[in-house]
Every structure is written in structure tokens, then in C-alpha cells.
Coordinates of C-alpha atoms in Angstrom, one line a residue:
M1 CA 1.6 -26.9 19.0
D2 CA 4.3 -24.6 17.7
D3 CA 7.6 -26.3 18.7
T4 CA 9.4 -23.0 18.5
T5 CA 7.2 -21.2 20.9
R6 CA 5.6 -24.0 23.0
V7 CA 2.3 -22.2 22.6
E8 CA -0.7 -24.1 21.2
W9 CA -1.5 -21.5 18.6
R10 CA -5.0 -21.5 17.0
D11 CA -6.0 -20.2 13.6
W12 CA -8.1 -17.1 13.4
G13 CA -11.7 -18.3 12.9
P14 CA -15.0 -19.1 14.6
D15 CA -13.7 -22.2 16.3
A16 CA -11.3 -20.4 18.5
F17 CA -13.8 -17.8 19.6
E18 CA -16.5 -20.4 20.3
D19 CA -14.0 -22.4 22.4
A20 CA -13.1 -19.3 24.3
A21 CA -16.7 -18.6 25.1
A22 CA -17.4 -22.2 26.1
A23 CA -14.4 -22.2 28.5
D24 CA -15.0 -18.6 29.7
R25 CA -11.4 -17.7 28.8
P26 CA -9.9 -14.5 27.2
V27 CA -8.3 -14.8 23.8
L28 CA -4.6 -13.9 23.3
L29 CA -4.3 -12.5 19.8
S30 CA -0.7 -12.4 18.5
L31 CA -0.3 -10.3 15.3
T32 CA 3.0 -11.1 13.5
A33 CA 4.6 -10.9 10.1
T34 CA 7.2 -13.1 8.5
W35 CA 9.4 -10.0 7.9
C36 CA 9.2 -8.8 11.4
D37 CA 12.4 -9.2 13.4
H38 CA 10.8 -8.3 16.7
C39 CA 8.1 -10.9 16.2
H40 CA 10.8 -13.6 15.9
E41 CA 12.6 -12.2 18.9
M42 CA 9.4 -12.4 21.0
D43 CA 8.9 -16.0 19.9
E44 CA 12.4 -16.9 21.0
E45 CA 12.5 -14.9 24.3
T46 CA 8.9 -14.9 25.5
Y47 CA 6.6 -17.5 23.9
S48 CA 9.3 -20.1 24.2
E49 CA 9.6 -19.7 28.0
P50 CA 7.9 -22.9 29.3
R51 CA 5.9 -21.3 32.2
I52 CA 4.6 -18.5 30.1
A53 CA 3.6 -21.0 27.4
A54 CA 1.9 -23.2 29.9
N55 CA 0.1 -20.2 31.4
L56 CA -1.2 -19.2 28.0
N57 CA -2.3 -22.7 27.0
D58 CA -4.1 -23.3 30.3
S59 CA -5.8 -19.9 30.9
F60 CA -6.2 -18.4 27.5
V61 CA -7.1 -19.3 23.9
P62 CA -3.9 -18.3 21.9
V63 CA -4.6 -17.2 18.3
R64 CA -1.9 -16.3 15.9
V65 CA -2.5 -14.1 12.8
D66 CA -0.1 -13.3 10.0
V67 CA -1.0 -9.6 9.3
D68 CA -0.2 -9.9 5.6
R69 CA -2.6 -12.7 5.2
H70 CA -5.4 -11.3 7.3
P71 CA -5.5 -7.5 6.7
R72 CA -8.9 -6.9 8.2
V73 CA -7.8 -8.5 11.5
R74 CA -4.6 -6.4 11.4
D75 CA -6.5 -3.2 10.8
R76 CA -8.9 -3.8 13.7
Y77 CA -6.4 -4.9 16.3
N78 CA -3.1 -3.4 15.4
M79 CA -1.5 -1.8 18.6
G80 CA 0.8 0.5 16.6
G81 CA 3.2 -2.0 15.1
F82 CA 4.3 -5.6 15.1
P83 CA 4.3 -7.7 17.1
S84 CA 0.9 -6.7 18.5
T85 CA -0.1 -8.5 21.7
V86 CA -3.9 -8.2 22.2
F87 CA -6.2 -9.7 24.8
L88 CA -9.8 -10.1 23.8
A89 CA -13.1 -11.2 25.3
P90 CA -14.7 -14.1 23.4
D91 CA -16.9 -11.7 21.5
G92 CA -13.8 -10.1 20.0
K93 CA -13.8 -6.9 22.0
V94 CA -10.5 -5.6 23.3
L95 CA -9.5 -6.1 27.0
T96 CA -6.0 -4.6 26.6
G97 CA -3.1 -4.6 24.3
A98 CA 0.6 -4.0 23.9
G99 CA 3.4 -4.4 21.3
Y100 CA 6.5 -6.4 22.1
L101 CA 6.6 -8.0 25.5
G102 CA 9.6 -9.6 27.1
P103 CA 9.2 -12.4 29.6
D104 CA 8.8 -10.2 32.6
G105 CA 6.4 -7.8 30.9
M106 CA 4.3 -10.7 29.6
R107 CA 4.0 -12.2 33.1
Q108 CA 2.8 -8.9 34.5
V109 CA 0.3 -8.5 31.7
L110 CA -1.0 -12.1 32.1
D111 CA -1.6 -11.6 35.8
S112 CA -3.3 -8.2 35.1
V113 CA -5.6 -9.7 32.4
R114 CA -6.5 -12.7 34.5
T115 CA -7.4 -10.4 37.4
M116 CA -9.4 -8.2 35.1
W117 CA -11.2 -11.2 33.6
E118 CA -12.1 -12.7 37.0
T119 CA -13.4 -9.4 38.4
K120 CA -15.1 -7.8 35.4
G121 CA -15.3 -10.4 32.7
S122 CA -16.5 -9.2 29.3
G123 CA -17.6 -5.9 31.0
A124 CA -13.9 -4.8 30.8
A125 CA -13.8 -5.2 27.1
R126 CA -14.2 -2.3 24.6
V127 CA -14.5 -1.6 20.9
P128 CA -11.5 0.4 19.5
R129 CA -12.4 4.0 18.7
P130 CA -12.1 3.8 14.9
L131 CA -14.8 1.1 14.9
R132 CA -17.3 3.0 17.0
E133 CA -16.9 6.5 15.7
D134 CA -19.5 8.1 13.5
N135 CA -18.7 8.7 9.8
P136 CA -16.0 11.2 9.2
P137 CA -17.2 14.8 8.7
A138 CA -18.0 15.7 5.1
G139 CA -17.1 19.0 3.6
E140 CA -16.6 21.0 0.4
L141 CA -13.6 20.3 -1.9
T142 CA -11.7 23.5 -2.4
A143 CA -8.2 24.6 -3.5
E144 CA -7.4 25.2 0.2
I145 CA -7.0 21.5 0.7
E146 CA -4.0 21.3 -1.6
Q147 CA -2.5 24.4 -0.1
G148 CA -3.1 23.1 3.5
M149 CA -1.3 19.9 2.7
L150 CA 1.6 21.8 1.2
G151 CA 1.7 23.9 4.3
H152 CA 1.7 20.8 6.5
L153 CA 4.6 19.3 4.5
T154 CA 6.5 22.6 4.8
D155 CA 5.9 22.7 8.6
T156 CA 7.1 19.1 9.2
Y157 CA 9.9 19.1 6.7
D158 CA 13.3 18.2 8.2
E159 CA 15.7 20.8 6.8
T160 CA 18.7 19.0 8.2
A161 CA 18.1 15.3 7.4
G162 CA 15.4 15.6 4.7
G163 CA 12.0 13.9 4.7
W164 CA 9.2 14.8 7.0
G165 CA 8.9 14.5 10.8
Q166 CA 11.5 13.6 13.3
T167 CA 11.3 9.9 14.2
P168 CA 10.8 7.4 12.8
K169 CA 11.7 8.2 9.2
F170 CA 9.5 6.5 6.5
P171 CA 10.0 7.1 2.8
L172 CA 6.4 8.3 2.2
P173 CA 6.2 7.9 -1.6
D174 CA 2.8 9.7 -1.8
A175 CA 4.2 12.7 0.0
L176 CA 7.3 12.7 -2.3
E177 CA 5.1 12.7 -5.4
F178 CA 2.8 15.4 -4.1
A179 CA 5.7 17.7 -3.3
L180 CA 7.4 17.0 -6.6
K181 CA 4.9 19.2 -8.4
R182 CA 4.4 21.8 -5.7
D183 CA 7.8 22.3 -4.0
R184 CA 10.4 20.6 -6.1
E185 CA 13.4 21.6 -3.9
M186 CA 11.8 20.2 -0.8
A187 CA 10.8 17.1 -2.7
L188 CA 14.1 16.4 -4.3
R189 CA 16.0 16.9 -1.0
S190 CA 13.7 14.3 0.5
Y191 CA 14.1 12.0 -2.5
D192 CA 17.9 12.3 -2.0
A193 CA 17.6 11.4 1.7
V194 CA 15.5 8.4 1.0
G195 CA 17.8 7.2 -1.8
A196 CA 21.0 7.8 0.2
N197 CA 19.7 6.1 3.4
L198 CA 17.1 3.5 2.7
L199 CA 18.3 2.0 -0.6
D200 CA 20.3 -1.2 -0.2
E201 CA 23.4 -0.3 -2.3
Y202 CA 24.5 -3.9 -2.6
D203 CA 21.3 -5.9 -3.3
G204 CA 19.0 -3.1 -4.4
G205 CA 15.5 -2.5 -3.0
F206 CA 14.5 -0.1 -0.2
Y207 CA 14.5 -0.9 3.5
R208 CA 11.2 -0.2 5.3
F209 CA 12.2 2.7 7.5
A210 CA 14.8 4.2 9.9
T211 CA 14.1 4.6 13.6
D212 CA 16.2 7.8 14.1
R213 CA 16.0 11.3 12.7
D214 CA 19.3 11.1 10.9
W215 CA 18.1 7.9 9.1
S216 CA 20.1 5.6 11.3
G217 CA 18.6 2.6 13.0
L218 CA 17.6 1.0 9.7
Q219 CA 14.8 -1.6 9.7
R220 CA 16.1 -3.7 6.9
E221 CA 13.0 -5.7 5.9
K222 CA 12.0 -5.1 2.3
L223 CA 8.3 -5.2 1.5
L224 CA 6.9 -5.5 -2.0
D225 CA 4.2 -2.8 -1.6
S226 CA 6.6 -0.1 -0.4
N227 CA 9.2 -1.0 -3.0
G228 CA 6.6 -1.0 -5.8
A229 CA 5.4 2.5 -4.7
L230 CA 9.0 3.8 -4.5
V231 CA 9.8 2.6 -8.0
R232 CA 6.9 4.7 -9.2
A233 CA 8.0 7.6 -7.1
F234 CA 11.6 7.6 -8.2
A235 CA 10.5 7.1 -11.9
N236 CA 8.3 10.2 -11.6
A237 CA 11.3 12.2 -10.1
Y238 CA 13.3 11.1 -13.2
L239 CA 10.5 12.2 -15.5
H240 CA 10.6 15.7 -13.9
T241 CA 14.3 16.1 -13.7
G242 CA 15.8 13.8 -16.3
K243 CA 18.6 13.0 -13.8
D244 CA 20.0 9.5 -13.4
E245 CA 20.3 10.0 -9.7
Y246 CA 16.6 9.4 -9.6
R247 CA 16.5 6.8 -12.3
D248 CA 19.2 4.7 -10.8
P249 CA 17.4 3.9 -7.5
A250 CA 14.3 2.9 -9.5
E251 CA 16.4 0.7 -11.7
R252 CA 18.1 -1.0 -8.8
T253 CA 14.8 -1.7 -7.2
V254 CA 13.3 -3.1 -10.4
E255 CA 16.3 -5.5 -10.4
F256 CA 15.6 -6.5 -6.8
L257 CA 11.9 -7.1 -7.5
T258 CA 12.5 -9.1 -10.6
T259 CA 15.2 -11.3 -9.0
T260 CA 15.0 -11.6 -5.2
L261 CA 11.2 -11.1 -4.9
W262 CA 10.2 -12.9 -8.1
N263 CA 8.2 -16.0 -7.5
D264 CA 8.8 -18.0 -10.7
E265 CA 6.3 -20.7 -9.8
A266 CA 3.5 -18.2 -9.4
D267 CA 4.8 -15.9 -12.2
A268 CA 4.3 -12.9 -9.8
F269 CA 6.1 -11.1 -7.0
A270 CA 6.7 -12.5 -3.6
N271 CA 5.6 -10.5 -0.6
S272 CA 8.7 -9.6 1.4
Q273 CA 12.3 -10.3 2.4
A274 CA 13.2 -10.5 6.1
P275 CA 16.0 -8.3 7.4
G276 CA 18.7 -11.0 7.8
E277 CA 21.6 -10.9 10.2
D278 CA 22.8 -7.4 11.3
D279 CA 26.5 -8.2 10.9
A280 CA 26.0 -9.2 7.3
Y281 CA 25.5 -5.6 6.3
S282 CA 28.9 -4.6 7.6
L283 CA 30.7 -7.1 5.3
D284 CA 32.5 -6.1 2.1
A285 CA 31.0 -7.0 -1.2
T286 CA 32.9 -10.3 -1.6
D287 CA 32.0 -11.5 1.9
R288 CA 28.4 -10.3 1.6
A289 CA 28.0 -12.3 -1.6
A290 CA 29.0 -15.4 0.3
A291 CA 26.6 -14.7 3.2
A292 CA 23.3 -16.4 3.5
E293 CA 20.4 -14.6 1.8
P294 CA 17.7 -13.3 4.1
P295 CA 14.6 -15.4 3.8
V296 CA 11.8 -14.4 1.4
D297 CA 8.1 -14.8 2.1
G298 CA 6.9 -16.3 -1.2
G299 CA 3.2 -15.4 -0.7
V300 CA 1.6 -13.7 -3.7
F301 CA -0.8 -11.0 -2.6
A302 CA -2.9 -9.0 -5.0
G303 CA -2.5 -5.5 -3.6
P304 CA 1.3 -5.4 -3.3
N305 CA 1.6 -7.1 -6.8
A306 CA -0.6 -4.4 -8.2
L307 CA 1.6 -1.7 -6.7
A308 CA 4.7 -3.4 -8.2
I309 CA 3.0 -3.6 -11.6
E310 CA 2.1 0.1 -11.5
G311 CA 5.6 1.0 -10.5
L312 CA 7.3 -1.1 -13.2
L313 CA 4.9 0.2 -15.9
T314 CA 5.6 3.8 -14.8
Y315 CA 9.3 3.2 -15.1
Y316 CA 8.9 1.5 -18.4
A317 CA 6.8 4.4 -19.7
Y318 CA 9.7 6.8 -19.2
T319 CA 12.6 4.6 -20.1
D320 CA 11.5 1.8 -22.5
D321 CA 13.1 -0.7 -20.1
E322 CA 12.2 -4.1 -21.4
R323 CA 12.9 -5.9 -18.2
A324 CA 10.4 -3.8 -16.3
R325 CA 7.8 -4.2 -19.0
R326 CA 8.2 -8.0 -19.3
Y327 CA 7.9 -8.7 -15.6
A328 CA 5.0 -6.2 -15.2
E329 CA 3.2 -8.0 -18.0
R330 CA 3.8 -11.4 -16.4
A331 CA 2.6 -10.3 -13.0
L332 CA -0.4 -8.5 -14.5
A333 CA -1.4 -11.7 -16.3
T334 CA -1.3 -13.6 -13.0
L335 CA -3.3 -10.8 -11.3
R336 CA -6.0 -10.9 -14.0
E337 CA -6.1 -14.7 -14.5
D338 CA -5.6 -16.1 -11.0
L339 CA -6.7 -13.4 -8.6
L340 CA -9.5 -11.5 -10.5
D341 CA -12.8 -13.2 -10.9
E342 CA -15.3 -12.6 -13.7
D343 CA -17.4 -10.3 -11.4
G344 CA -14.5 -7.9 -10.7
V345 CA -13.7 -9.1 -7.2
V346 CA -10.0 -9.4 -6.4
A347 CA -8.9 -12.3 -4.2
H348 CA -6.5 -11.3 -1.5
A349 CA -3.9 -14.0 -2.3
R350 CA -3.2 -17.0 -4.4
E351 CA -3.1 -19.1 -1.3
A352 CA -5.9 -21.5 -0.5
A353 CA -6.5 -20.0 2.9
V354 CA -7.7 -16.6 1.8
E355 CA -10.8 -15.1 3.3
R356 CA -14.0 -16.2 1.6
D357 CA -17.7 -15.7 2.2
A358 CA -20.3 -18.3 3.1
D359 CA -20.6 -19.2 -0.6
G360 CA -16.9 -19.8 -1.0
D361 CA -16.4 -16.6 -3.0
A362 CA -13.4 -14.3 -2.5
V363 CA -14.1 -11.4 -0.1
P364 CA -13.5 -8.0 -1.7
L365 CA -11.1 -5.8 0.2
L366 CA -11.1 -2.1 -0.6
T367 CA -7.3 -1.9 -0.7
N368 CA -6.9 -4.7 -3.1
Q369 CA -9.7 -3.4 -5.3
A370 CA -8.2 0.1 -5.3
R371 CA -4.6 -1.0 -6.1
T372 CA -5.7 -3.4 -8.8
L373 CA -7.8 -0.7 -10.4
S374 CA -4.8 1.6 -10.5
A375 CA -2.6 -1.1 -12.0
L376 CA -5.2 -1.8 -14.7
T377 CA -5.7 1.9 -15.6
T378 CA -1.9 2.3 -15.7
A379 CA -1.7 -0.8 -18.0
A380 CA -4.5 0.7 -20.2
S381 CA -2.5 3.9 -20.5
T382 CA 0.9 2.4 -21.2
L383 CA 0.5 -1.1 -22.6
E384 CA -2.9 -2.3 -23.8
S385 CA -6.2 -0.5 -23.9
D386 CA -8.2 -3.7 -23.5
A387 CA -7.2 -3.7 -19.7
I388 CA -10.1 -1.1 -19.5
A389 CA -12.7 -3.9 -19.5
D390 CA -11.2 -5.5 -16.3
A391 CA -10.8 -2.0 -14.8
R392 CA -14.5 -1.3 -15.2
A393 CA -15.3 -4.7 -13.7
V394 CA -13.2 -4.0 -10.6
A395 CA -14.7 -0.5 -10.2
E396 CA -18.3 -1.8 -10.6
A397 CA -17.7 -4.6 -8.1
T398 CA -16.3 -2.2 -5.6
I399 CA -19.1 0.2 -6.0
D400 CA -21.7 -2.6 -5.8
R401 CA -20.2 -4.5 -2.8
L402 CA -18.4 -1.9 -0.7
H403 CA -20.0 1.5 -1.3
D404 CA -21.8 2.7 1.9
E405 CA -23.4 6.1 2.2
D406 CA -20.9 8.4 0.5
S407 CA -17.7 6.4 0.8
F408 CA -16.4 2.8 0.9
L409 CA -16.0 0.2 3.6
D410 CA -12.8 -1.8 3.8
G411 CA -14.7 -5.1 3.3
P412 CA -18.0 -6.7 4.0
A413 CA -19.1 -6.3 7.6
E414 CA -19.0 -10.0 8.5
G415 CA -16.7 -12.4 10.2
V416 CA -15.7 -13.3 13.7
G417 CA -14.2 -10.9 16.3
L418 CA -14.6 -7.3 15.2
C419 CA -14.6 -8.1 11.5
D420 CA -18.4 -7.7 11.6
R421 CA -18.0 -4.0 12.3
P422 CA -17.5 -1.7 9.4
L423 CA -14.2 0.2 8.9
R424 CA -13.9 3.2 6.5
P425 CA -10.2 3.5 5.9
L426 CA -9.1 6.9 4.6
D427 CA -6.0 5.8 2.7
A428 CA -7.9 3.1 0.7
N429 CA -10.8 5.4 0.0
V430 CA -8.4 8.0 -1.4
A431 CA -6.5 5.5 -3.5
F432 CA -9.8 4.2 -5.0
A433 CA -11.1 7.7 -5.7
D434 CA -7.8 8.7 -7.4
A435 CA -8.0 5.6 -9.6
L436 CA -11.6 6.4 -10.4
I437 CA -10.5 9.8 -11.8
D438 CA -8.2 8.0 -14.2
L439 CA -10.9 5.5 -15.1
A440 CA -13.3 8.4 -15.9
V441 CA -10.9 9.9 -18.4
L442 CA -10.0 6.5 -20.0
T443 CA -13.6 5.5 -20.4
G444 CA -15.3 8.9 -20.9
D445 CA -17.8 7.8 -18.1
D446 CA -18.3 10.8 -15.7
R447 CA -20.1 8.5 -13.3
Y448 CA -16.7 7.3 -12.0
R449 CA -15.7 10.9 -11.5
D450 CA -18.9 11.5 -9.5
F451 CA -18.1 8.6 -7.2
A452 CA -14.6 10.0 -6.8
R453 CA -15.9 13.4 -5.8
E454 CA -18.5 12.0 -3.4
T455 CA -15.8 9.9 -1.7
L456 CA -13.3 12.7 -1.3
E457 CA -16.1 15.0 -0.1
A458 CA -17.0 12.5 2.6
F459 CA -13.7 13.1 4.3
A460 CA -13.2 16.8 3.5
G461 CA -14.4 18.1 6.8
A462 CA -11.4 16.6 8.6
S463 CA -8.8 17.4 5.8
D464 CA -7.0 20.0 7.8
R465 CA -6.0 17.3 10.2
F466 CA -4.6 14.8 7.7
G467 CA -0.9 14.0 8.1
V468 CA 1.7 13.9 5.4
Q469 CA 1.0 10.1 5.1
I470 CA -2.3 11.1 3.4
A471 CA -0.8 13.5 1.0
R472 CA -2.5 11.6 -1.8
Y473 CA -5.8 13.0 -0.6
A474 CA -4.7 16.5 -1.6
T475 CA -3.3 15.2 -4.9
A476 CA -6.7 13.5 -5.7
V477 CA -8.6 16.7 -4.8
S478 CA -6.4 18.8 -7.0
R479 CA -6.8 16.4 -9.9
L480 CA -10.5 16.4 -9.5
L481 CA -11.0 20.1 -9.1
E482 CA -8.6 21.2 -11.9
G483 CA -9.0 18.1 -14.0
P484 CA -5.9 16.1 -14.8
L485 CA -3.8 16.9 -17.8
V486 CA -5.1 14.6 -20.5
I487 CA -3.3 13.6 -23.7
R488 CA -5.4 11.6 -26.2
V489 CA -3.4 9.7 -28.8
A490 CA -4.9 8.2 -31.9
A491 CA -2.2 5.6 -32.2
D492 CA -1.4 2.3 -30.7
P493 CA 0.4 1.9 -27.4
G494 CA 4.2 1.9 -28.1
S495 CA 4.0 4.2 -31.1
D496 CA 6.4 7.1 -31.2
L497 CA 3.6 9.6 -30.5
H498 CA 2.2 7.5 -27.6
R499 CA 5.7 7.1 -26.1
A500 CA 6.2 10.9 -26.4
A501 CA 2.9 11.5 -24.6
L502 CA 3.9 9.3 -21.7
R503 CA 7.1 11.3 -21.2
L504 CA 5.6 14.8 -21.2
A505 CA 4.8 17.2 -18.4
D506 CA 3.6 16.1 -15.0
H507 CA 3.2 12.6 -13.5
E508 CA -0.4 13.2 -12.6
K509 CA -1.5 13.3 -16.3
V510 CA -3.6 10.6 -18.0
V511 CA -2.6 9.3 -21.4
V512 CA -5.4 7.8 -23.5
P513 CA -4.0 5.6 -26.4
D514 CA -6.2 4.4 -29.3
A515 CA -8.4 7.5 -29.0
D516 CA -11.2 7.1 -31.6
D517 CA -12.3 10.7 -31.7
L518 CA -9.1 12.0 -33.5
E519 CA -7.6 11.6 -36.9
P520 CA -5.3 8.5 -36.9
G521 CA -1.7 9.4 -36.1
T522 CA -2.5 12.6 -34.2
A523 CA -2.8 13.6 -30.5
R524 CA -4.6 16.2 -28.6
V525 CA -4.0 17.8 -25.2
E526 CA -6.9 18.7 -22.8
R527 CA -7.1 20.4 -19.4
G528 CA -10.5 21.3 -18.1
D529 CA -12.2 23.3 -20.8
H530 CA -8.9 23.9 -22.7
V531 CA -8.4 21.7 -25.8
S532 CA -5.4 22.0 -28.0
A533 CA -5.2 21.7 -31.8
P534 CA -4.1 18.3 -33.0
A535 CA -0.4 17.4 -33.0
E536 CA 1.2 15.0 -35.5
T537 CA 4.7 14.8 -34.1
P538 CA 6.3 14.5 -30.7
D539 CA 7.7 18.0 -31.0
E540 CA 4.3 19.4 -31.9
L541 CA 2.8 17.5 -29.0
S542 CA 5.4 19.0 -26.6
E543 CA 4.4 22.5 -27.8
R544 CA 0.7 21.8 -27.2
V545 CA 1.4 20.5 -23.7
Q546 CA 3.5 23.6 -22.8
T547 CA 0.8 25.9 -24.1
I548 CA -2.0 24.3 -22.0
H549 CA 0.0 23.1 -19.0
G550 CA 2.1 26.3 -18.6

């Protein structure tokens, strides 16, 4: 029994569904997050109401799921945000669902679901559309995909407030980075809007989003994954402009990640910080310093940590910031030693209650595999070339365990509820394909590029319908078709020539240190079939890049 809500919550698992089937009762699935203010409000206002709690306990099987700890459940039952309130048949199919429900709304829904169950039973349940659709339409990869995404960003660009779309306003780091190379003015005005409105000027770190077009209505939770991605995005804007107005938000966020979100016991980053009390944000600096700190979810999750590592290493590559390097190295060591097994499968979390298969092994999840691969290739490019061995292991495990037809599933098609139905997430497929492009360059193994191409082609038939949230798809297609700018350096990571290579040209390049096909102490620039003469100094290397890159 949860004393706060009065509801007898059950854990997600076969026992709850078996009990629902035996009692012929629907399941109430409550999807929540520790950082979600509305989830806590619903606990206080709805689930704590005695008659509602008694109704749920007597006529339903209530199951509570933390979405950060059970991403496959989240992705199959999310009703558009959190909390999600989902009613299921005992086989896991959906009867109906909603978001936040106050006491009156919950009473009405409970009566409706009870009537539905009594009259139609499981016949009223359905499988959500993403789980019953055929594979996405495949197509040819062409330059029109990049131009189409740029046109989409231009059409949805908010000339007045910056960013894309009307409401709500999310920071969209992948869209920022895509636009940075293709329409710098639009990109930088959007960077300015994100930095001015979502950055916590006092404590550092970015808030999750704003509800209104003018960036008001701030949702002040701070999540590790979005902050890690924004460190990378703002570092890349600094690379292109050299302006401190883009370096400073990245630096403030690095400080937030390495203080507030650092889990010293785990030697890695914690998952999130809750919003805190609204009135605290109106206090002056002195009073705010004395106010209680919003609570932090100390859970250590592989995917968000990988994003943070990538962000910090990107910032370090352009600035030589030792704090960013040191904390990235520590989190990377934890990721490799505690979360990555010898077969290349990434465990979702350090917690004991992570999802495991029948043999007790960690279940590979595509998002974790993709983000970890990207962190490892970034580490190989900036810090230590021996990270390539682990990167290969992660790629091979993903290909072996999750590749299906021409793309990748989010995880193994097994588990209770709808977890036994395959899901083919576009964003995770794109992230993995993009990381495979880097791995192909770093290893010289074109097989990884072939998998990247096949994966991107598998979704190409629908690419004209992709929103700005999937701008990375167009980035990956462009990198695949044109070939990324490659700088090979026959010198150790950290050498002057290597550091110069990291700071040249565009943020979509790949730097290969310890290149063994060059004279020691030289570097070479490649793009497609174009190969430069060797360079021996940073100035010569800059000239070679300008010649090839244009």
C-alpha cells in the first residue's frame, strides 16, 4: 500500500497481469516520473481520495510504472505525456487512456471503464496503432531529404519568438545542430531563444520546455538526457561562431551536471532534478541560496549518461576544459565497467531491478545501445582510441540481437503486456545509424556504413512527413551520401595537431587519432573521393580543410 495515495500499487510484471486475469478485472496502469510535477499533483488530489482509492483497489489491479526505469512500457502505453492513466485488459491491450485526471474526471472514467468491461470485456481492448502497423515505407536516399527537412524547419520557424512550432516550445537540440550548418541565422536565433528562456541563470542547466509560444510557462524539471544533448549543441554553436554567448550556456550546464546531478557514490550522473516550488524562482539570489534544493532522482541510467558523456567530451574537445574531461572520463568508466557486459549489451540502469531476460542477462534496448555507441565513438575520437573495441562490441551486439529485416527493434519482443510486440522507433534507429557512420570511419569497416544505409533507407519512404524533432534523420542521410569530413591524425589524442583537428570546420566531421596509414606527426583531410596532401602543423591542416570543405 502506498500511504501517500491509498492505492495498493503493484509492480509491473507477470504477477499483476495473472491476478487480473484470474479475478477478471481490468488493469489500471499509472505511468509516472520522479521529475513530473503533475504526477505528484495527481497523487495528492486524485489517488489520495479514499473512495477513488477503494474503488481502484476493489475493482481494478493498479500497476504503477516509473517511465525512466521501464522505457519499453512507457513507449507502448504513453498517452502523450505524464502522468498517463491507462486502462488495460489482462492481456495488456488498451481499453482507454488519458493523461492527468482530477477526482471528478477519474470517477467518470472509472464508471465508464467498469461499464465497458461488464458489457464487452476484453473485446473492447485494442492494440495501439504503432504496434500494429506494417513496417514503415522504404525508399531511396537522396539529397532532397536534406532539403525537405530544411524546408520544414523554415516553414515552422517562429520568426517572433525563435525556435520551431507554436506551443509547446522544446529546445530540440538535433534541429539546432542540423540548422547550424544549413541556415545559421535561423539556427542562432533559435539558440538565442533557448539560452535566454530555458537556461536556469542561477543554478545552471536547462529546463525541459515551455508551454507557451513566447517561452513562458516554464516546466522547470531538468533531465540529464536533454541537458547532455544541449551541452553538445551549444558547444557546437561555439565551434562555429567562436562566441562566448554559446560557450557560456554549455559551461553553466557542465557545472550543473557535475555538481547537482553528479552521483558521487556511483561515479556517474543522476537522472533528473524535480522542478521545486514555483515561488522559489522569484526569489533574489541570496534568498534562493537559502531555499531548499529541489529533489534529485539519483538513478543512474545508461542512455542519459552516454548523452552527458558525449556532450562533455564535445565541449572539452573545443575548449580543453579539464572539469568536463575529468567527469566525462569518470562517467565513461562507470558506463563501461558497470553497465556494459562483455558481449556488448548495455544494461539500462545500475539498479538491481532493471529488465532482464529469462537467463538473468540484461535486455538490450536500442536507445541505450545507440547512445552508448555514440559516446564511445566520441571518446575514441577525442580521448582514447582503445574505446573502439567496446564500440565494436556494442554495434555487433545490437546488430545480432535487435536487427530485424532492414532496421532495428527497440528491444527483444518478449515480456508481459504489449512488450511482446515489436516496436521500431524512428529516433533510436536514426541515432544508431548516425553512430554507425562514425564507427565505419574510425574502424575502416564499411559493413557498419552498409547497416547505416540500410536502416536509413528503411524509413525513407516517409521522410517527407518527419517533423523537426527528427532532424537528425536528414543529418545522417547527408553524412552518408556526401561522406562526413574526415581528419586523420597520426598523433596521440591530446597532441597539438589532434586538438587542432577537433576544432576545425563543421561539427559533423570525424577525427581519427592514432592513424597508422600516415607519417607520424602528420594529418590528412578526406571527403568522399577527395584526399588532401599531408599537413604537419595546425595552420597547414586548417588550409587543407578549407580547400576540401570549401
